[in-house]
PDB file of C-alpha atoms in Angstrom:
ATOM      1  CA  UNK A   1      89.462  50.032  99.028  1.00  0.00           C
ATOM      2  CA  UNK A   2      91.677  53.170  98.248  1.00  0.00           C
ATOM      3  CA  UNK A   3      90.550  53.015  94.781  1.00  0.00           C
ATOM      4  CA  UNK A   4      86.934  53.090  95.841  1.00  0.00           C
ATOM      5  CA  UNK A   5      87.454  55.811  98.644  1.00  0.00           C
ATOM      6  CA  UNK A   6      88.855  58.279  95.300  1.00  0.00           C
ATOM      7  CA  UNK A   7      85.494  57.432  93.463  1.00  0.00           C
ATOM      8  CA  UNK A   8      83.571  59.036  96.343  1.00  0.00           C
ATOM      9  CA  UNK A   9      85.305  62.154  96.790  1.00  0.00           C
ATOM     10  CA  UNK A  10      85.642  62.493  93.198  1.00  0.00           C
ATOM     11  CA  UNK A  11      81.902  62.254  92.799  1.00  0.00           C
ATOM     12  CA  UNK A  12      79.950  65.308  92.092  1.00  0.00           C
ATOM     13  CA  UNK A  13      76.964  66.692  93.877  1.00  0.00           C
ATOM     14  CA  UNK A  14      75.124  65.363  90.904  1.00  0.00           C
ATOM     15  CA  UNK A  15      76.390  62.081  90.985  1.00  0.00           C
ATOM     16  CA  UNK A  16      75.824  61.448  94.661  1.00  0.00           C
ATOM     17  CA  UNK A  17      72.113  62.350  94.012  1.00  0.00           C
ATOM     18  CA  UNK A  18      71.603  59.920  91.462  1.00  0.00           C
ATOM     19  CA  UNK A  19      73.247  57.199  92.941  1.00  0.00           C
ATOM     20  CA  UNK A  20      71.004  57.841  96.480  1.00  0.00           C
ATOM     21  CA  UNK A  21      67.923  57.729  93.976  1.00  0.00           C
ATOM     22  CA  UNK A  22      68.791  54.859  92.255  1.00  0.00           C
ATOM     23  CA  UNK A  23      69.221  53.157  96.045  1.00  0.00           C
ATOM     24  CA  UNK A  24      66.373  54.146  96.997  1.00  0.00           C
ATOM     25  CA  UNK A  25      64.235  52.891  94.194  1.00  0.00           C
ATOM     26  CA  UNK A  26      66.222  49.445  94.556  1.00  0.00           C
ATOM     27  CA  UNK A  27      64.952  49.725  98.306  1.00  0.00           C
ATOM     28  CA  UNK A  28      61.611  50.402  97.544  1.00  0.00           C
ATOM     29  CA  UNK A  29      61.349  47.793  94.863  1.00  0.00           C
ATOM     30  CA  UNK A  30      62.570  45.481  97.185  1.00  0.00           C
ATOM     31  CA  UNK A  31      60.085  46.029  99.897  1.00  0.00           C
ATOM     32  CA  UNK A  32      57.440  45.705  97.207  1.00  0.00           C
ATOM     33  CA  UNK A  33      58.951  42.166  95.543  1.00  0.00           C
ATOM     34  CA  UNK A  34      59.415  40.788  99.347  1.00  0.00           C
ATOM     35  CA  UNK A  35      55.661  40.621  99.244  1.00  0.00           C
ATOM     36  CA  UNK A  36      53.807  40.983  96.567  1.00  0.00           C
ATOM     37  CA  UNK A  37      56.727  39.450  93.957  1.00  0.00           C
ATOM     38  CA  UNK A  38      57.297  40.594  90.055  1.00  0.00           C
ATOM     39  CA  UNK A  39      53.919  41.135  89.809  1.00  0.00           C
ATOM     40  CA  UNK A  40      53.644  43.590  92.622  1.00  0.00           C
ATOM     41  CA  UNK A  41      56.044  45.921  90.844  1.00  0.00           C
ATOM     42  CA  UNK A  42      55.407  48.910  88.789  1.00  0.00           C
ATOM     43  CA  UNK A  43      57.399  51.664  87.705  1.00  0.00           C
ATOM     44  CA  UNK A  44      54.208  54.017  88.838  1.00  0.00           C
ATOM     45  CA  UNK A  45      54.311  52.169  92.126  1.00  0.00           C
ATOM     46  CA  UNK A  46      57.699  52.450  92.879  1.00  0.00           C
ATOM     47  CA  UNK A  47      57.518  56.243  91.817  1.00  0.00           C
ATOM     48  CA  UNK A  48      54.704  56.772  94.161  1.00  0.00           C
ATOM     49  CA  UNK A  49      56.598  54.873  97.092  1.00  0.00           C
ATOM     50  CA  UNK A  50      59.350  57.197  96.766  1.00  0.00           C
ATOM     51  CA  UNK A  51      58.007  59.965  95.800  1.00  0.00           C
ATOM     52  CA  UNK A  52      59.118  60.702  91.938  1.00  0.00           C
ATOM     53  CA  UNK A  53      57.115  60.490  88.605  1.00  0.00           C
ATOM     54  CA  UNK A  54      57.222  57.467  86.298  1.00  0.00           C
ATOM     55  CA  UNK A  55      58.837  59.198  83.910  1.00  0.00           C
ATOM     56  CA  UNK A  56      62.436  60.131  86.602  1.00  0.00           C
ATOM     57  CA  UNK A  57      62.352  56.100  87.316  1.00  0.00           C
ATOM     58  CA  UNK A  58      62.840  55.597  84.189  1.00  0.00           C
ATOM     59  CA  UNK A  59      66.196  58.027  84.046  1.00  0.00           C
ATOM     60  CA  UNK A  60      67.776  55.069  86.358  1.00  0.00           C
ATOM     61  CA  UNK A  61      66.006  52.010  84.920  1.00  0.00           C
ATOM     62  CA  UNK A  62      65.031  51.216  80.941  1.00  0.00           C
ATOM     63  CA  UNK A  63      62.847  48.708  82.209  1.00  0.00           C
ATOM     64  CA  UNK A  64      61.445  46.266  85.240  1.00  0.00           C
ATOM     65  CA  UNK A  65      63.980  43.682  83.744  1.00  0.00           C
ATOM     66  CA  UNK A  66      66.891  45.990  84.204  1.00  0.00           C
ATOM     67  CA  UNK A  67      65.540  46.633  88.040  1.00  0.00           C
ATOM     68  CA  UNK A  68      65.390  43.088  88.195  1.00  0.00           C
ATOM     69  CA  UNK A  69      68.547  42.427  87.681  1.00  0.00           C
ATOM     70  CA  UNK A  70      69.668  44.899  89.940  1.00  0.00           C
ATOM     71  CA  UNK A  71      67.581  42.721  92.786  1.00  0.00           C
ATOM     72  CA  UNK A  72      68.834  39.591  91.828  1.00  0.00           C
ATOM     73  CA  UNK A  73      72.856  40.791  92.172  1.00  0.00           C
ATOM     74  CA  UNK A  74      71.965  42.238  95.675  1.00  0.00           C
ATOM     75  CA  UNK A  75      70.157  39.232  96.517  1.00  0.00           C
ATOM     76  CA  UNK A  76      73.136  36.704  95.629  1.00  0.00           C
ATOM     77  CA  UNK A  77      75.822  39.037  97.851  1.00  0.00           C
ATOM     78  CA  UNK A  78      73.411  38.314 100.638  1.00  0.00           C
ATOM     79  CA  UNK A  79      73.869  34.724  99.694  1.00  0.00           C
ATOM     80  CA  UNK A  80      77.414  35.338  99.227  1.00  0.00           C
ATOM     81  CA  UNK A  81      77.562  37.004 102.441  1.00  0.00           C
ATOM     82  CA  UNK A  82      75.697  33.687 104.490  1.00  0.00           C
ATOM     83  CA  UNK A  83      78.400  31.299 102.614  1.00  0.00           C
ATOM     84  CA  UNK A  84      81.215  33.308 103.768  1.00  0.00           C
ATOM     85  CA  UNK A  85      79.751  33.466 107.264  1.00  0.00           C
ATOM     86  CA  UNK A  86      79.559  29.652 107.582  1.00  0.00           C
ATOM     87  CA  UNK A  87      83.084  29.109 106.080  1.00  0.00           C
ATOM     88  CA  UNK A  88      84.629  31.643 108.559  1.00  0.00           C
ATOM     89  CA  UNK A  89      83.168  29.085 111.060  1.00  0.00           C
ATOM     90  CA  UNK A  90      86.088  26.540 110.041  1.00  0.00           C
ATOM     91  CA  UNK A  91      86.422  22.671 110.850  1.00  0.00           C
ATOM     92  CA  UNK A  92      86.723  19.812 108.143  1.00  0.00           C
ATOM     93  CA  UNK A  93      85.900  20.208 104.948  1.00  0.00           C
ATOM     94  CA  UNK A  94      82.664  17.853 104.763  1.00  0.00           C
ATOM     95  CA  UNK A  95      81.746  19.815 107.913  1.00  0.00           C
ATOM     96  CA  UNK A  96      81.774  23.333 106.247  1.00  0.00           C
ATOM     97  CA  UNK A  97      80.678  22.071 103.165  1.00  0.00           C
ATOM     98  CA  UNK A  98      77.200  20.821 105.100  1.00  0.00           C
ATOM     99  CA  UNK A  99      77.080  24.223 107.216  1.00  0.00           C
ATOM    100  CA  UNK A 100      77.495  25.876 103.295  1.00  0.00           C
ATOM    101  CA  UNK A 101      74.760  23.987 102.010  1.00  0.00           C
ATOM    102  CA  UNK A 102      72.670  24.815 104.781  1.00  0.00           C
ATOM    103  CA  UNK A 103      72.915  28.813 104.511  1.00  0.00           C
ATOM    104  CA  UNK A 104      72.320  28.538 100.761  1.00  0.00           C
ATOM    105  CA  UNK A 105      68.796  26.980 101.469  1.00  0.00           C
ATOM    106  CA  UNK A 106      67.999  29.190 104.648  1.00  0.00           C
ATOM    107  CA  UNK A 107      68.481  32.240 102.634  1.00  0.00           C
ATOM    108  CA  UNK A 108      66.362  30.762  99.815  1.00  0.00           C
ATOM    109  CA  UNK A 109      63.600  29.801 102.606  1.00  0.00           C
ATOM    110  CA  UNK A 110      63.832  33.347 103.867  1.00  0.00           C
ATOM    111  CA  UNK A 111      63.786  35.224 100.330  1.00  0.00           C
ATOM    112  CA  UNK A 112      61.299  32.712  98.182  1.00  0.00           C
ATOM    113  CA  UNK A 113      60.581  35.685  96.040  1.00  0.00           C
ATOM    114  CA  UNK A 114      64.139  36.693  95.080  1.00  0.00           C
ATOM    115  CA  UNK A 115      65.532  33.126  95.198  1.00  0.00           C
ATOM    116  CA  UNK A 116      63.088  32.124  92.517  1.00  0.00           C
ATOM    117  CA  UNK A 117      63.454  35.434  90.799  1.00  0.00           C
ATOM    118  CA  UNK A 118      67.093  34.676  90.600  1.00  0.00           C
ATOM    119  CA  UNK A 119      66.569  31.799  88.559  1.00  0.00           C
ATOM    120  CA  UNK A 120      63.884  33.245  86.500  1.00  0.00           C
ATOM    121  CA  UNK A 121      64.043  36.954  86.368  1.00  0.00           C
ATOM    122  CA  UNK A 122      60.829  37.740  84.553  1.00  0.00           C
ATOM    123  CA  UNK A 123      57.679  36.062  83.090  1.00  0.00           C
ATOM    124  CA  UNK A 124      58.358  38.082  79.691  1.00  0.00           C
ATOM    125  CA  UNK A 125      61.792  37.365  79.765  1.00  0.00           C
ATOM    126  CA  UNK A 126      64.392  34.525  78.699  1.00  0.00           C
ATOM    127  CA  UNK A 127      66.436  33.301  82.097  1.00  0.00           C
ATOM    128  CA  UNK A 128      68.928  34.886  82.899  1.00  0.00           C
ATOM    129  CA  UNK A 129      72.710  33.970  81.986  1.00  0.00           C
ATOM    130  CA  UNK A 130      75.437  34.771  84.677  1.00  0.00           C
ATOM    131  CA  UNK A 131      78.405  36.862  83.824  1.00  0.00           C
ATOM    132  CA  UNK A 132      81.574  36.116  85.086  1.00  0.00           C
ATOM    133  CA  UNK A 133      81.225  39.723  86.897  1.00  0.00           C
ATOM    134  CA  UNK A 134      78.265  38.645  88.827  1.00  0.00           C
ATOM    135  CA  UNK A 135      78.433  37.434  92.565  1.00  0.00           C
ATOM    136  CA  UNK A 136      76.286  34.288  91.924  1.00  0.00           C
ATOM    137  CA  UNK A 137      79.987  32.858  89.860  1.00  0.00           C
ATOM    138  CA  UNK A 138      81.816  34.088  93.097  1.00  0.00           C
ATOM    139  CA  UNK A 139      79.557  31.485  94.764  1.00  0.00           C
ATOM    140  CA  UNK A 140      79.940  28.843  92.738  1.00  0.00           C
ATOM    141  CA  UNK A 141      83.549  29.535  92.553  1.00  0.00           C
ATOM    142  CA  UNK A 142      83.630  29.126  95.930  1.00  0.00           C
ATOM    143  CA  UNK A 143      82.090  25.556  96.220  1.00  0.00           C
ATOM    144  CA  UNK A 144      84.640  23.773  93.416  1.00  0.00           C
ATOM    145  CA  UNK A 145      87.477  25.590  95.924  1.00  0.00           C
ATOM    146  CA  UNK A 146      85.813  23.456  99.064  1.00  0.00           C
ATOM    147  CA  UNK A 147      85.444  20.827  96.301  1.00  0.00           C
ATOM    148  CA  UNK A 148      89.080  20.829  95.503  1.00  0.00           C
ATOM    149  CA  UNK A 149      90.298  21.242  99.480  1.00  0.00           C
ATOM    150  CA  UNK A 150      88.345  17.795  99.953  1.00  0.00           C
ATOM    151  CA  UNK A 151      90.584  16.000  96.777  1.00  0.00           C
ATOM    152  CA  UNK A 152      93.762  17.745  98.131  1.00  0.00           C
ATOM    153  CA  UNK A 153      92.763  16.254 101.586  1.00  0.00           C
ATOM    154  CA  UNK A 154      91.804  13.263  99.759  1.00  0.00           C
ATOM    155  CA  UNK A 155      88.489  12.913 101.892  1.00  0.00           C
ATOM    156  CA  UNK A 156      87.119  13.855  98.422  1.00  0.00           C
ATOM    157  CA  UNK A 157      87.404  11.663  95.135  1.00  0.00           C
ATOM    158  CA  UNK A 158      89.018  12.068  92.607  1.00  0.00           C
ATOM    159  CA  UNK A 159      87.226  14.006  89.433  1.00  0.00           C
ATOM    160  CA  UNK A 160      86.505  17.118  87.741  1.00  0.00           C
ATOM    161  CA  UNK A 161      85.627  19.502  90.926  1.00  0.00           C
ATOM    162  CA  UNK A 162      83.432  22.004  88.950  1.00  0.00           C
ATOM    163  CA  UNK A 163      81.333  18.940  87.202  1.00  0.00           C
ATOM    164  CA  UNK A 164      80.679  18.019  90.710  1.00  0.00           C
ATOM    165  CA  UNK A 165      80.037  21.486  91.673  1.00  0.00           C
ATOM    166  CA  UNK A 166      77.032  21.903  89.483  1.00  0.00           C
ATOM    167  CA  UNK A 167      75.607  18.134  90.377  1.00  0.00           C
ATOM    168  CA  UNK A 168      75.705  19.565  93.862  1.00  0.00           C
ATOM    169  CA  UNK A 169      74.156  23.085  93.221  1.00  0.00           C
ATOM    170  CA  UNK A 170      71.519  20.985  91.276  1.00  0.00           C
ATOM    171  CA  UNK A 171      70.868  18.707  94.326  1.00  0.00           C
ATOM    172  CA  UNK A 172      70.286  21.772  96.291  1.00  0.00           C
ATOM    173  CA  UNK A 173      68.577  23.976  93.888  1.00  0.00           C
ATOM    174  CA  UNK A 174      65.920  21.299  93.813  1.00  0.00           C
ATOM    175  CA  UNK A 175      65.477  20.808  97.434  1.00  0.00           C
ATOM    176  CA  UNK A 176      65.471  24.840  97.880  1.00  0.00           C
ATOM    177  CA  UNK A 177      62.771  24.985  95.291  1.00  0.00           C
ATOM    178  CA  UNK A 178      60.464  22.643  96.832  1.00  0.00           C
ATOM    179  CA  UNK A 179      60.409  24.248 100.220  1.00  0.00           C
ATOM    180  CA  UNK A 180      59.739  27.543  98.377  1.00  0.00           C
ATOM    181  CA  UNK A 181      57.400  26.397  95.931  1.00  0.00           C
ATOM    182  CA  UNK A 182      55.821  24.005  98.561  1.00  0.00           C
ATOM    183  CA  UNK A 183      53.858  25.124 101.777  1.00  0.00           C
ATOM    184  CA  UNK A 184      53.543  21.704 103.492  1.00  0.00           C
ATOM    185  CA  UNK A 185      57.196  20.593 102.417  1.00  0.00           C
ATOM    186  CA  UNK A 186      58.292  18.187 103.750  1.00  0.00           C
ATOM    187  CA  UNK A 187      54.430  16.571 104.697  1.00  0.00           C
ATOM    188  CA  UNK A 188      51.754  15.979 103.054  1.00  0.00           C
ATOM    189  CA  UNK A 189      51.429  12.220 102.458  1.00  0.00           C
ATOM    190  CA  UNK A 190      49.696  10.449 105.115  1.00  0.00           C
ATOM    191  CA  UNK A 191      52.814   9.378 107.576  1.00  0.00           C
ATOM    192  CA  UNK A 192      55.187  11.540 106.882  1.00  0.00           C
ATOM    193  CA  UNK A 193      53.617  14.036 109.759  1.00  0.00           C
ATOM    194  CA  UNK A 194      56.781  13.391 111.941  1.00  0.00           C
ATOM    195  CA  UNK A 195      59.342  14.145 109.144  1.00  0.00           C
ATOM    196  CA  UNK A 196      60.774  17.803 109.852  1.00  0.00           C
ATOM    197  CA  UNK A 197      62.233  20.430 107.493  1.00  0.00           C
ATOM    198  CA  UNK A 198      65.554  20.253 109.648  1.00  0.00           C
ATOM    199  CA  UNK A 199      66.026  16.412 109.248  1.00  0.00           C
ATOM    200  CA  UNK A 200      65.511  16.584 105.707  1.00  0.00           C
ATOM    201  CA  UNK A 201      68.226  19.591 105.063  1.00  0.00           C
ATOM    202  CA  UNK A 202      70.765  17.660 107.233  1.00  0.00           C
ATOM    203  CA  UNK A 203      69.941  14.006 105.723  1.00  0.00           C
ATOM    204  CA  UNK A 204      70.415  16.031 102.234  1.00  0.00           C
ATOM    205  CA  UNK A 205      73.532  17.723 102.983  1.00  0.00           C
ATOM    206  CA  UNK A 206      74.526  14.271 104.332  1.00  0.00           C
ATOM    207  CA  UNK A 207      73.820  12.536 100.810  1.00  0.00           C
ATOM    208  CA  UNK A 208      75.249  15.284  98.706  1.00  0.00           C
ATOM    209  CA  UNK A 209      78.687  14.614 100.787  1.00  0.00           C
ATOM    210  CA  UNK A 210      78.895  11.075 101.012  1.00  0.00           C
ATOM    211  CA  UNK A 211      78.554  11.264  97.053  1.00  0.00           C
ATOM    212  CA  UNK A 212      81.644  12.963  97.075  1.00  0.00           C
ATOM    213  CA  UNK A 213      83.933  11.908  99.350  1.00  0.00           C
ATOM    214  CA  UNK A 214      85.922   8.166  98.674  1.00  0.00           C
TER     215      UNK A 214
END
């Protein structure tokens, strides 16, 4: 924290300027995507909403795919920031691995746009690869740790924690994309009116952690 309190002092007028600019674009292009998604974004749009020419966004952006990925990276340390929120809850580990599981999809359900974006940055792009830098490996670093408390507990069995770390983020990338890409999730056959969003998260979470433990 020191380290980043020097940075601030040491920054120049100049620098403070374009770093508020460069929020405030990410702001407005966020408040665009929220609603309208990648193809409600514009580099004259988001110069209007904030007040600049084309040209200045440009200065802080090369292009909507570098924007982009400044989105997505905010958008995973919200996700990042609901994961640590239901681990500082405590209790067993199948317990806070369920509660996990269940703020992962609740932030997808409240983002759609930026939780498919994530995946899938741009329709003129290729999907994007993760750096080791990025907060969406702090999150998956976090799930083979819970992965690895449940072995050492041995509630868990045994096995290569981060293979069963990305059978798990599979299993809940799918259900997450359904109930994004899917208005009537989980209805629409004839019979299934009764069947509620909640009781299929919590049955899901429930599968996902019987699979793993002995």
């Amino acid at each position: 924290m020191a380290a980043e309190a020097s940075t601030d002092v040491d920054d120049t007028p100049a620098d403070r300027r374009r770093r508020k600019v460069r929020e405030a674009i990410i702001d407005a292009a966020e408040t665009i995507f929220a609603t309208d998604g990648e193809e409600g974004i514009s580099m004259r749009r988001l110069a209007e909403a904030i007040d600049y020419s084309p040209a200045a966004i440009y200065k802080y952006f090369a292009s909507k795919d570098d924007l982009f990925t400044a989105i997505r990276e905010m958008f995973f340390e919200r996700l990042m920031a609901r994961i640590n929120e239901a681990m500082e809850e405590g209790g067993g580990t199948a317990q806070l691995c369920a509660r996990c599981m269940r703020a992962y999809i609740e932030t997808g359900m409240e983002e759609p746009n930026h939780y498919m974006m994530a995946f899938a940055p741009s329709v003129t792009a290729k999907p994007h690869l993760h750096e080791e830098k990025e907060v969406a490996f702090e999150a998956e670093a976090a799930l083979v740790e819970m992965i690895q408390q449940g072995q050492a507990e041995g509630n868990f069995r045994a096995g290569d924690p981060r293979v069963f770390a990305k059978s798990v983020w599979a299993s809940l990338h799918g259900l997450t994309q359904l109930i994004v890409c899917l208005d009537e999730f989980p209805n629409g056959i004839p019979g299934s009116e009764h069947v509620t969003l909640d009781s299929v998260i919590d049955v899901h979470a429930d599968m996902i952690i019987r699979g793993l433990m002995n």
